[in-house]
Amino acid sequence: MAAVAPPHAPPRRFPVATVPAAVVAAVVIGALGVLALWWQGTGAVTGAAGWLTGAGRITGLLAGYAAPVLLLLMARLPFLEREVGADRLARWHAFGGRYLVALVTVHVLTVVWGYALTDGQGPLGEGVEIVFHFPGMLKAALGTLLMLGTGAVSARAARRRMPYELWFHLHLAAYLAVALAFGHQLATGADLGGGTPGRAVWYVLYLGTAAALGWYRLALPWLRDRRHRLVVAEVRPEGPGVVSVFLTGRRLDRLRAEPGQFFRLQFQAPGLRWAANPYSLSAPPHPGHLRFTVKDLGPHSAAVATLRPGTRVRAEGPYGAFTARLHRRPKVLLLGAGVGITPLRALFETLPGEVTLVQRAGRPEDLLFTRELALIAARRGARVHALTGSRAEVGDLGEALRRLVPDLAGHEVYLCGPGPMTAEAVRSLRAAGVRAGRIHHESFAF
């Protein structure tokens, strides 16, 4: 099945940094508004107990604000997915999650300590008193434990030691934690009492977040599944541990997918139906089929190679800002390694301008799409290079790229690959004179 790029209308373009900066600014302004709620409802703060309980109120409000904001970042809102990018949203979510855990921890400690000083008893006894005798505090304690547990399994060291599918299902506990926290805040939050502006804001924030999650994470994927009826048409070996999966369905042009984007695929087969993993398009989207290339990186991706034609597939997407929308310069370098070559292969076929693709691999047999890339390069007058060997054999990556790509500093760069390679490439490209704003990279560390 040869992938043929359908005609696309020129995408509407914002300056690359405009939307991410606007989103960050909106989040910060919201946090300042939350602090204003505390300021408005607070009189004089006196004594150690007053300062501690004040700190507990502030951190509780900020944690209550951060929780739905973090869920919104991962709600698959189309505008954010397209203009900010799923990988950047995931990084923001992880970064904010660490602060949320810290805020919740400080909130618990300062409130218990402040109340203990006020009541003249020890913190442990005060903590037991609060949990078992204050309204709604048993639910709040459960929510806190779930939140801290979610933070623990999401830590980088823990993530590296568990399959994506296990982490994904454990991470779902965060939704219950946020729901429990919402009830606790309305029941005991001094700044969110009945009739206060804060209470109305909290209802809008939490119910709006729930509506967005319900529509974009549940209802819309179900409706798209009913409309497009995706099935596996072919599973084609591409190399050691690598296969391409071709999906067919109805009215695929209605998906409005772009080269460089990815879908979360949920294969309706034993062992695969309970997780939706992200896979990039490895060819421009075709009105009759979509192509994804999958490398054996775990139980889920390994099982994909055994799929049979006719297997039903639920697909969430398309997602991602790693597309031609980022394109600003006439000269473009596509630099990929491992399974990161998949979105670059689609972009290599469709990006306008003077395009060079460099594929990094440890061994020649690890290179993917060699014949396809050569044919595309010949057809469109582009260049394709293989950079193989160990790090010691290749030497400085920036120097190696300068030998392959004249005027490297004048290129715009699309970069995709494993985390260590991506970090090394960014450092090397910056040292070679490529501006940070011209380096676009996508991570698979969701």
Tab-separated table of C-alpha atoms in Angstrom:
chain	number	residue	atom	x	y	z
A	1	MET	CA	0.000	0.000	0.000
A	2	ALA	CA	1.778	3.121	-1.147
A	3	ALA	CA	0.903	6.170	0.932
A	4	VAL	CA	-0.147	9.163	-1.118
A	5	ALA	CA	-0.459	12.508	0.618
A	6	PRO	CA	-3.893	14.073	0.199
A	7	PRO	CA	-4.070	17.751	-0.588
A	8	HIS	CA	-4.108	19.862	2.568
A	9	ALA	CA	-5.216	23.451	2.938
A	10	PRO	CA	-2.380	25.685	4.196
A	11	PRO	CA	-2.559	25.437	7.993
A	12	ARG	CA	-3.284	28.527	10.030
A	13	ARG	CA	-0.055	29.471	11.756
A	14	PHE	CA	0.645	31.276	14.989
A	15	PRO	CA	4.206	32.275	15.854
A	16	VAL	CA	5.780	29.118	17.311
A	17	ALA	CA	6.073	30.370	20.892
A	18	THR	CA	2.838	32.386	21.059
A	19	VAL	CA	0.325	29.765	22.183
A	20	PRO	CA	2.595	27.982	24.725
A	21	ALA	CA	3.496	31.360	26.273
A	22	ALA	CA	-0.170	32.369	26.396
A	23	VAL	CA	-1.117	29.093	28.117
A	24	VAL	CA	1.601	29.513	30.742
A	25	ALA	CA	0.516	33.114	31.313
A	26	ALA	CA	-3.122	32.042	31.763
A	27	VAL	CA	-2.124	29.410	34.345
A	28	VAL	CA	-0.020	31.933	36.285
A	29	ILE	CA	-2.806	34.528	36.222
A	30	GLY	CA	-5.205	31.897	37.533
A	31	ALA	CA	-2.819	31.082	40.399
A	32	LEU	CA	-2.603	34.787	41.277
A	33	GLY	CA	-6.398	34.906	41.281
A	34	VAL	CA	-6.444	32.002	43.743
A	35	LEU	CA	-4.054	33.881	46.023
A	36	ALA	CA	-6.396	36.873	45.797
A	37	LEU	CA	-9.205	34.670	47.152
A	38	TRP	CA	-7.112	33.938	50.229
A	39	TRP	CA	-6.093	37.580	50.636
A	40	GLN	CA	-9.690	38.773	50.426
A	41	GLY	CA	-10.898	36.338	53.053
A	42	THR	CA	-8.020	36.749	55.505
A	43	GLY	CA	-7.763	39.259	58.321
A	44	ALA	CA	-4.720	39.735	60.512
A	45	VAL	CA	-2.379	36.749	60.821
A	46	THR	CA	-0.861	36.470	64.279
A	47	GLY	CA	1.234	33.913	66.069
A	48	ALA	CA	2.829	30.699	64.879
A	49	ALA	CA	-0.520	28.892	64.682
A	50	GLY	CA	-1.970	31.643	62.508
A	51	TRP	CA	0.977	31.604	60.118
A	52	LEU	CA	0.897	27.816	59.839
A	53	THR	CA	-2.826	27.584	59.188
A	54	GLY	CA	-2.502	30.472	56.733
A	55	ALA	CA	0.197	28.563	54.872
A	56	GLY	CA	-2.074	25.517	54.913
A	57	ARG	CA	-4.938	27.491	53.397
A	58	ILE	CA	-2.728	28.937	50.658
A	59	THR	CA	-1.179	25.613	49.692
A	60	GLY	CA	-4.589	23.929	49.835
A	61	LEU	CA	-6.089	26.518	47.490
A	62	LEU	CA	-3.148	26.289	45.088
A	63	ALA	CA	-3.304	22.481	45.132
A	64	GLY	CA	-7.047	22.623	44.511
A	65	TYR	CA	-6.439	24.923	41.547
A	66	ALA	CA	-3.509	22.913	40.168
A	67	ALA	CA	-5.354	19.569	40.102
A	68	PRO	CA	-7.975	20.443	37.436
A	69	VAL	CA	-5.441	22.497	35.475
A	70	LEU	CA	-3.169	19.441	35.231
A	71	LEU	CA	-6.115	17.318	34.091
A	72	LEU	CA	-7.018	19.915	31.448
A	73	LEU	CA	-3.489	19.742	30.054
A	74	MET	CA	-4.087	16.039	29.344
A	75	ALA	CA	-7.751	16.348	28.296
A	76	ARG	CA	-6.816	16.100	24.566
A	77	LEU	CA	-8.147	19.603	23.853
A	78	PRO	CA	-7.630	19.897	20.076
A	79	PHE	CA	-6.325	23.471	20.103
A	80	LEU	CA	-3.694	22.717	22.747
A	81	GLU	CA	-2.719	19.411	21.140
A	82	ARG	CA	-2.254	21.130	17.780
A	83	GLU	CA	-0.580	24.384	18.841
A	84	VAL	CA	1.346	23.312	21.964
A	85	GLY	CA	1.983	19.634	21.269
A	86	ALA	CA	1.214	16.487	23.232
A	87	ASP	CA	4.803	15.918	24.348
A	88	ARG	CA	5.146	19.461	25.753
A	89	LEU	CA	1.771	19.162	27.475
A	90	ALA	CA	2.914	15.870	28.995
A	91	ARG	CA	6.123	17.512	30.264
A	92	TRP	CA	4.128	20.353	31.784
A	93	HIS	CA	1.768	17.838	33.360
A	94	ALA	CA	4.660	15.888	34.898
A	95	PHE	CA	6.389	19.071	36.085
A	96	GLY	CA	3.176	20.423	37.600
A	97	GLY	CA	2.407	17.049	39.152
A	98	ARG	CA	5.558	17.265	41.266
A	99	TYR	CA	4.488	20.684	42.529
A	100	LEU	CA	0.984	19.402	43.234
A	101	VAL	CA	2.351	16.597	45.403
A	102	ALA	CA	4.559	19.102	47.230
A	103	LEU	CA	1.632	21.489	47.776
A	104	VAL	CA	-0.589	18.707	49.125
A	105	THR	CA	2.166	17.539	51.473
A	106	VAL	CA	2.832	21.044	52.824
A	107	HIS	CA	-0.916	21.668	53.131
A	108	VAL	CA	-1.413	18.594	55.326
A	109	LEU	CA	1.626	19.254	57.528
A	110	THR	CA	0.977	22.958	58.115
A	111	VAL	CA	-2.748	22.573	58.795
A	112	VAL	CA	-2.211	19.761	61.295
A	113	TRP	CA	0.659	21.594	62.989
A	114	GLY	CA	-1.237	24.892	63.151
A	115	TYR	CA	-4.349	23.260	64.603
A	116	ALA	CA	-2.194	21.337	67.091
A	117	LEU	CA	-0.673	24.591	68.385
A	118	THR	CA	-4.137	26.118	68.656
A	119	ASP	CA	-5.564	23.130	70.575
A	120	GLY	CA	-2.470	22.565	72.698
A	121	GLN	CA	-1.853	18.956	71.707
A	122	GLY	CA	0.671	17.002	69.667
A	123	PRO	CA	0.558	16.895	65.856
A	124	LEU	CA	-0.143	13.147	65.751
A	125	GLY	CA	-3.155	13.383	68.042
A	126	GLU	CA	-4.386	16.441	66.180
A	127	GLY	CA	-4.066	14.597	62.873
A	128	VAL	CA	-6.185	11.700	64.181
A	129	GLU	CA	-8.748	14.181	65.533
A	130	ILE	CA	-8.997	15.978	62.167
A	131	VAL	CA	-9.316	12.816	60.078
A	132	PHE	CA	-11.946	11.091	62.201
A	133	HIS	CA	-14.003	14.003	63.543
A	134	PHE	CA	-13.943	16.790	60.954
A	135	PRO	CA	-16.623	16.601	58.209
A	136	GLY	CA	-15.507	14.879	55.019
A	137	MET	CA	-11.956	14.321	56.242
A	138	LEU	CA	-11.940	10.532	55.807
A	139	LYS	CA	-12.583	11.072	52.091
A	140	ALA	CA	-9.971	13.805	52.038
A	141	ALA	CA	-7.420	11.489	53.666
A	142	LEU	CA	-8.139	8.800	51.070
A	143	GLY	CA	-7.801	11.361	48.287
A	144	THR	CA	-4.479	12.530	49.717
A	145	LEU	CA	-3.127	8.987	49.867
A	146	LEU	CA	-4.226	8.347	46.278
A	147	MET	CA	-2.621	11.613	45.138
A	148	LEU	CA	0.671	10.819	46.860
A	149	GLY	CA	0.585	7.255	45.520
A	150	THR	CA	0.008	8.529	41.982
A	151	GLY	CA	2.950	10.867	42.412
A	152	ALA	CA	5.127	7.994	43.600
A	153	VAL	CA	4.369	5.719	40.629
A	154	SER	CA	4.827	8.663	38.255
A	155	ALA	CA	8.320	9.458	39.499
A	156	ARG	CA	10.928	8.945	36.794
A	157	ALA	CA	12.674	6.118	38.642
A	158	ALA	CA	9.390	4.240	39.087
A	159	ARG	CA	8.243	4.879	35.510
A	160	ARG	CA	11.397	3.286	34.121
A	161	ARG	CA	10.698	0.087	36.036
A	162	MET	CA	7.130	-0.587	34.946
A	163	PRO	CA	5.364	-1.148	31.627
A	164	TYR	CA	3.478	1.784	30.156
A	165	GLU	CA	0.194	-0.107	30.454
A	166	LEU	CA	0.638	-0.704	34.222
A	167	TRP	CA	1.607	2.917	34.834
A	168	PHE	CA	-1.380	4.109	32.778
A	169	HIS	CA	-3.893	2.160	34.848
A	170	LEU	CA	-2.322	3.096	38.192
A	171	HIS	CA	-2.341	6.731	37.088
A	172	LEU	CA	-6.138	6.616	36.743
A	173	ALA	CA	-6.346	6.800	40.550
A	174	ALA	CA	-5.606	10.523	40.199
A	175	TYR	CA	-9.145	11.104	38.888
A	176	LEU	CA	-10.680	9.659	42.040
A	177	ALA	CA	-8.221	11.648	44.176
A	178	VAL	CA	-9.249	14.910	42.507
A	179	ALA	CA	-12.958	14.105	42.900
A	180	LEU	CA	-12.486	13.406	46.616
A	181	ALA	CA	-10.433	16.567	47.037
A	182	PHE	CA	-13.185	18.641	45.401
A	183	GLY	CA	-15.735	17.512	47.967
A	184	HIS	CA	-13.279	18.159	50.804
A	185	GLN	CA	-12.546	21.702	49.633
A	186	LEU	CA	-16.222	22.645	49.428
A	187	ALA	CA	-16.988	21.066	52.813
A	188	THR	CA	-14.132	22.540	54.854
A	189	GLY	CA	-12.400	25.192	52.717
A	190	ALA	CA	-12.529	28.488	54.626
A	191	ASP	CA	-12.265	30.480	51.372
A	192	LEU	CA	-14.869	28.444	49.463
A	193	GLY	CA	-17.911	28.730	51.697
A	194	GLY	CA	-21.442	29.136	50.447
A	195	GLY	CA	-22.062	32.436	48.698
A	196	THR	CA	-18.371	33.274	48.226
A	197	PRO	CA	-16.959	34.087	44.777
A	198	GLY	CA	-14.406	31.329	45.259
A	199	ARG	CA	-17.080	28.647	45.512
A	200	ALA	CA	-18.585	29.660	42.158
A	201	VAL	CA	-15.124	29.721	40.561
A	202	TRP	CA	-14.383	26.241	41.931
A	203	TYR	CA	-17.618	24.827	40.523
A	204	VAL	CA	-16.892	26.296	37.088
A	205	LEU	CA	-13.295	25.047	37.129
A	206	TYR	CA	-14.029	21.504	38.279
A	207	LEU	CA	-17.264	20.916	36.392
A	208	GLY	CA	-15.776	22.450	33.247
A	209	THR	CA	-12.772	20.151	33.547
A	210	ALA	CA	-15.040	17.135	34.056
A	211	ALA	CA	-17.051	18.101	30.967
A	212	ALA	CA	-13.899	18.512	28.844
A	213	LEU	CA	-12.541	15.152	29.985
A	214	GLY	CA	-15.870	13.436	29.396
A	215	TRP	CA	-16.177	14.816	25.874
A	216	TYR	CA	-12.608	14.622	24.561
A	217	ARG	CA	-11.426	11.500	26.404
A	218	LEU	CA	-14.609	9.406	26.291
A	219	ALA	CA	-17.458	10.629	24.080
A	220	LEU	CA	-15.493	11.896	21.069
A	221	PRO	CA	-13.301	8.755	20.718
A	222	TRP	CA	-16.475	6.630	20.908
A	223	LEU	CA	-18.187	8.710	18.229
A	224	ARG	CA	-15.128	8.563	15.985
A	225	ASP	CA	-14.936	4.822	16.470
A	226	ARG	CA	-18.534	4.525	15.289
A	227	ARG	CA	-17.885	6.803	12.321
A	228	HIS	CA	-14.577	5.447	10.999
A	229	ARG	CA	-14.696	1.722	11.902
A	230	LEU	CA	-10.936	1.223	11.783
A	231	VAL	CA	-9.588	-2.300	11.284
A	232	VAL	CA	-6.153	-3.800	10.758
A	233	ALA	CA	-5.578	-4.406	7.037
A	234	GLU	CA	-1.962	-5.578	7.059
A	235	VAL	CA	0.993	-6.078	9.401
A	236	ARG	CA	4.256	-5.754	7.462
A	237	PRO	CA	7.735	-6.557	8.885
A	238	GLU	CA	10.167	-3.646	8.477
A	239	GLY	CA	13.242	-4.803	10.401
A	240	PRO	CA	14.331	-6.591	13.597
A	241	GLY	CA	11.461	-6.159	16.046
A	242	VAL	CA	9.748	-3.543	13.851
A	243	VAL	CA	6.462	-3.815	11.936
A	244	SER	CA	4.221	-1.423	10.034
A	245	VAL	CA	0.498	-1.670	10.732
A	246	PHE	CA	-1.902	-0.511	8.021
A	247	LEU	CA	-5.403	0.460	9.142
A	248	THR	CA	-8.378	0.917	6.863
A	249	GLY	CA	-11.746	2.448	7.615
A	250	ARG	CA	-14.446	4.806	6.465
A	251	ARG	CA	-14.085	8.517	5.695
A	252	LEU	CA	-10.543	8.719	7.045
A	253	ASP	CA	-10.103	12.151	5.461
A	254	ARG	CA	-12.544	13.437	8.113
A	255	LEU	CA	-9.871	12.758	10.733
A	256	ARG	CA	-7.861	15.677	9.293
A	257	ALA	CA	-4.600	14.032	10.308
A	258	GLU	CA	-1.295	15.640	9.333
A	259	PRO	CA	2.151	14.094	8.728
A	260	GLY	CA	4.093	14.075	11.986
A	261	GLN	CA	1.075	13.464	14.207
A	262	PHE	CA	0.235	10.387	16.272
A	263	PHE	CA	-2.801	8.450	17.434
A	264	ARG	CA	-3.472	6.493	20.596
A	265	LEU	CA	-4.426	3.058	19.326
A	266	GLN	CA	-6.482	0.556	21.275
A	267	PHE	CA	-6.435	-2.771	19.436
A	268	GLN	CA	-9.469	-4.907	20.163
A	269	ALA	CA	-7.466	-8.095	20.666
A	270	PRO	CA	-6.649	-10.192	23.759
A	271	GLY	CA	-4.098	-8.428	25.963
A	272	LEU	CA	-4.317	-5.156	24.024
A	273	ARG	CA	-7.859	-3.864	24.435
A	274	TRP	CA	-7.336	-2.189	27.835
A	275	ALA	CA	-4.603	0.284	26.893
A	276	ALA	CA	-4.382	3.018	24.261
A	277	ASN	CA	-0.716	3.509	23.388
A	278	PRO	CA	0.680	6.381	21.289
A	279	TYR	CA	1.953	5.506	17.791
A	280	SER	CA	3.062	7.993	15.123
A	281	LEU	CA	1.983	7.966	11.510
A	282	SER	CA	4.894	6.642	9.467
A	283	ALA	CA	3.476	7.851	6.139
A	284	PRO	CA	1.277	10.769	5.114
A	285	PRO	CA	-2.384	10.014	5.879
A	286	HIS	CA	-4.293	8.550	2.944
A	287	PRO	CA	-8.083	8.763	2.483
A	288	GLY	CA	-8.178	4.955	2.368
A	289	HIS	CA	-5.654	3.903	5.016
A	290	LEU	CA	-3.300	4.973	7.792
A	291	ARG	CA	0.154	3.544	8.394
A	292	PHE	CA	1.884	3.219	11.776
A	293	THR	CA	5.280	1.683	12.435
A	294	VAL	CA	5.809	0.002	15.792
A	295	LYS	CA	9.017	-1.163	17.459
A	296	ASP	CA	9.080	-3.928	20.078
A	297	LEU	CA	9.673	-1.855	23.239
A	298	GLY	CA	7.418	-3.752	25.628
A	299	PRO	CA	4.564	-6.264	25.911
A	300	HIS	CA	2.023	-4.059	24.123
A	301	SER	CA	4.188	-3.120	21.142
A	302	ALA	CA	5.506	-6.689	20.840
A	303	ALA	CA	1.966	-8.051	20.663
A	304	VAL	CA	1.115	-5.649	17.834
A	305	ALA	CA	3.266	-7.770	15.497
A	306	THR	CA	0.875	-10.697	16.022
A	307	LEU	CA	-2.296	-8.821	15.040
A	308	ARG	CA	-4.429	-10.363	12.323
A	309	PRO	CA	-6.196	-8.543	9.499
A	310	GLY	CA	-9.719	-7.604	10.472
A	311	THR	CA	-8.880	-6.756	14.097
A	312	ARG	CA	-10.953	-3.762	15.221
A	313	VAL	CA	-9.064	-0.667	16.396
A	314	ARG	CA	-10.212	2.293	18.456
A	315	ALA	CA	-8.141	5.374	17.690
A	316	GLU	CA	-7.880	8.603	19.667
A	317	GLY	CA	-6.433	11.465	17.677
A	318	PRO	CA	-4.816	12.834	15.693
A	319	TYR	CA	-2.606	14.548	18.258
A	320	GLY	CA	0.644	16.473	18.234
A	321	ALA	CA	2.159	19.729	16.975
A	322	PHE	CA	5.167	18.058	15.320
A	323	THR	CA	3.887	19.047	11.881
A	324	ALA	CA	4.404	21.452	8.987
A	325	ARG	CA	2.778	24.130	11.165
A	326	LEU	CA	6.215	24.603	12.749
A	327	HIS	CA	7.912	25.051	9.390
A	328	ARG	CA	9.393	28.527	8.880
A	329	ARG	CA	12.775	28.134	7.103
A	330	PRO	CA	13.553	27.074	3.501
A	331	LYS	CA	16.183	24.576	4.690
A	332	VAL	CA	15.078	21.736	6.969
A	333	LEU	CA	16.996	18.936	8.694
A	334	LEU	CA	15.072	15.884	9.880
A	335	LEU	CA	17.137	14.023	12.487
A	336	GLY	CA	15.820	10.764	13.908
A	337	ALA	CA	16.901	7.625	15.718
A	338	GLY	CA	15.170	4.356	16.552
A	339	VAL	CA	11.399	4.449	16.281
A	340	GLY	CA	11.672	8.233	16.215
A	341	ILE	CA	12.209	7.968	12.471
A	342	THR	CA	8.489	7.188	11.973
A	343	PRO	CA	7.036	10.741	12.080
A	344	LEU	CA	10.091	12.032	10.215
A	345	ARG	CA	9.501	9.568	7.375
A	346	ALA	CA	6.012	11.081	6.901
A	347	LEU	CA	7.376	14.630	7.072
A	348	PHE	CA	10.203	13.789	4.636
A	349	GLU	CA	7.618	13.052	1.985
A	350	THR	CA	5.580	16.221	2.492
A	351	LEU	CA	7.567	19.127	3.962
A	352	PRO	CA	8.270	21.869	1.412
A	353	GLY	CA	11.691	23.369	0.847
A	354	GLU	CA	15.202	21.947	0.828
A	355	VAL	CA	14.958	18.903	3.089
A	356	THR	CA	17.708	16.636	4.416
A	357	LEU	CA	17.029	13.533	6.517
A	358	VAL	CA	19.686	11.971	8.760
A	359	GLN	CA	18.924	8.643	10.451
A	360	ARG	CA	21.083	7.725	13.454
A	361	ALA	CA	21.534	4.038	14.305
A	362	GLY	CA	24.026	1.872	16.115
A	363	ARG	CA	24.194	-0.693	13.276
A	364	PRO	CA	23.328	-0.568	9.582
A	365	GLU	CA	20.745	-3.329	10.065
A	366	ASP	CA	18.873	-1.075	12.538
A	367	LEU	CA	18.119	1.514	9.849
A	368	LEU	CA	14.457	1.689	8.842
A	369	PHE	CA	12.756	2.580	5.555
A	370	THR	CA	16.083	2.619	3.675
A	371	ARG	CA	14.582	1.869	0.264
A	372	GLU	CA	11.531	4.078	0.797
A	373	LEU	CA	13.616	7.040	1.886
A	374	ALA	CA	15.916	6.672	-1.117
A	375	LEU	CA	12.921	6.657	-3.484
A	376	ILE	CA	11.389	9.715	-1.812
A	377	ALA	CA	14.728	11.538	-1.923
A	378	ALA	CA	15.134	10.795	-5.639
A	379	ARG	CA	11.571	11.827	-6.433
A	380	ARG	CA	11.660	15.176	-4.663
A	381	GLY	CA	15.372	16.020	-4.989
A	382	ALA	CA	16.043	15.750	-1.256
A	383	ARG	CA	18.983	14.204	0.582
A	384	VAL	CA	19.063	11.267	2.958
A	385	HIS	CA	22.030	10.127	5.066
A	386	ALA	CA	22.685	7.278	7.493
A	387	LEU	CA	24.838	7.980	10.543
A	388	THR	CA	25.715	4.582	12.005
A	389	GLY	CA	28.109	3.351	14.656
A	390	SER	CA	28.650	3.680	18.377
A	391	ARG	CA	28.978	7.081	20.035
A	392	ALA	CA	32.743	6.586	20.137
A	393	GLU	CA	32.813	5.775	16.414
A	394	VAL	CA	30.622	8.711	15.421
A	395	GLY	CA	32.352	11.171	17.724
A	396	ASP	CA	30.890	14.598	18.324
A	397	LEU	CA	27.368	14.589	16.873
A	398	GLY	CA	27.509	18.252	15.918
A	399	GLU	CA	30.715	17.747	13.938
A	400	ALA	CA	29.276	14.677	12.226
A	401	LEU	CA	26.161	16.618	11.226
A	402	ARG	CA	28.198	19.538	9.923
A	403	ARG	CA	30.031	17.141	7.599
A	404	LEU	CA	26.731	15.809	6.239
A	405	VAL	CA	24.693	19.023	6.213
A	406	PRO	CA	26.300	22.177	4.813
A	407	ASP	CA	25.149	25.381	6.513
A	408	LEU	CA	23.803	23.423	9.481
A	409	ALA	CA	23.255	26.621	11.491
A	410	GLY	CA	20.890	27.927	8.813
A	411	HIS	CA	18.570	24.916	9.023
A	412	GLU	CA	15.351	24.359	10.885
A	413	VAL	CA	15.524	21.004	12.667
A	414	TYR	CA	12.847	18.406	13.378
A	415	LEU	CA	14.257	15.975	15.929
A	416	CYS	CA	12.754	12.738	17.220
A	417	GLY	CA	14.257	9.778	19.036
A	418	PRO	CA	15.084	8.263	22.436
A	419	GLY	CA	15.539	10.711	25.302
A	420	PRO	CA	19.353	10.497	25.662
A	421	MET	CA	19.882	10.871	21.912
A	422	THR	CA	17.482	13.826	21.777
A	423	ALA	CA	19.244	15.600	24.642
A	424	GLU	CA	22.651	15.041	23.038
A	425	ALA	CA	21.370	16.250	19.666
A	426	VAL	CA	19.897	19.443	21.121
A	427	ARG	CA	23.210	20.258	22.856
A	428	SER	CA	25.167	19.526	19.677
A	429	LEU	CA	22.855	21.546	17.454
A	430	ARG	CA	22.966	24.525	19.789
A	431	ALA	CA	26.770	24.326	19.888
A	432	ALA	CA	26.755	24.216	16.076
A	433	GLY	CA	24.876	27.524	15.960
A	434	VAL	CA	21.268	26.379	15.439
A	435	ARG	CA	18.922	28.686	17.335
A	436	ALA	CA	16.804	27.097	20.057
A	437	GLY	CA	13.589	28.307	18.420
A	438	ARG	CA	14.468	26.396	15.240
A	439	ILE	CA	14.843	23.027	16.991
A	440	HIS	CA	11.522	21.174	17.169
A	441	HIS	CA	11.625	17.872	19.001
A	442	GLU	CA	9.079	15.318	20.054
A	443	SER	CA	9.515	12.893	22.917
A	444	PHE	CA	7.944	9.454	23.354
A	445	ALA	CA	8.226	9.684	27.166
A	446	PHE	CA	4.496	10.227	27.827
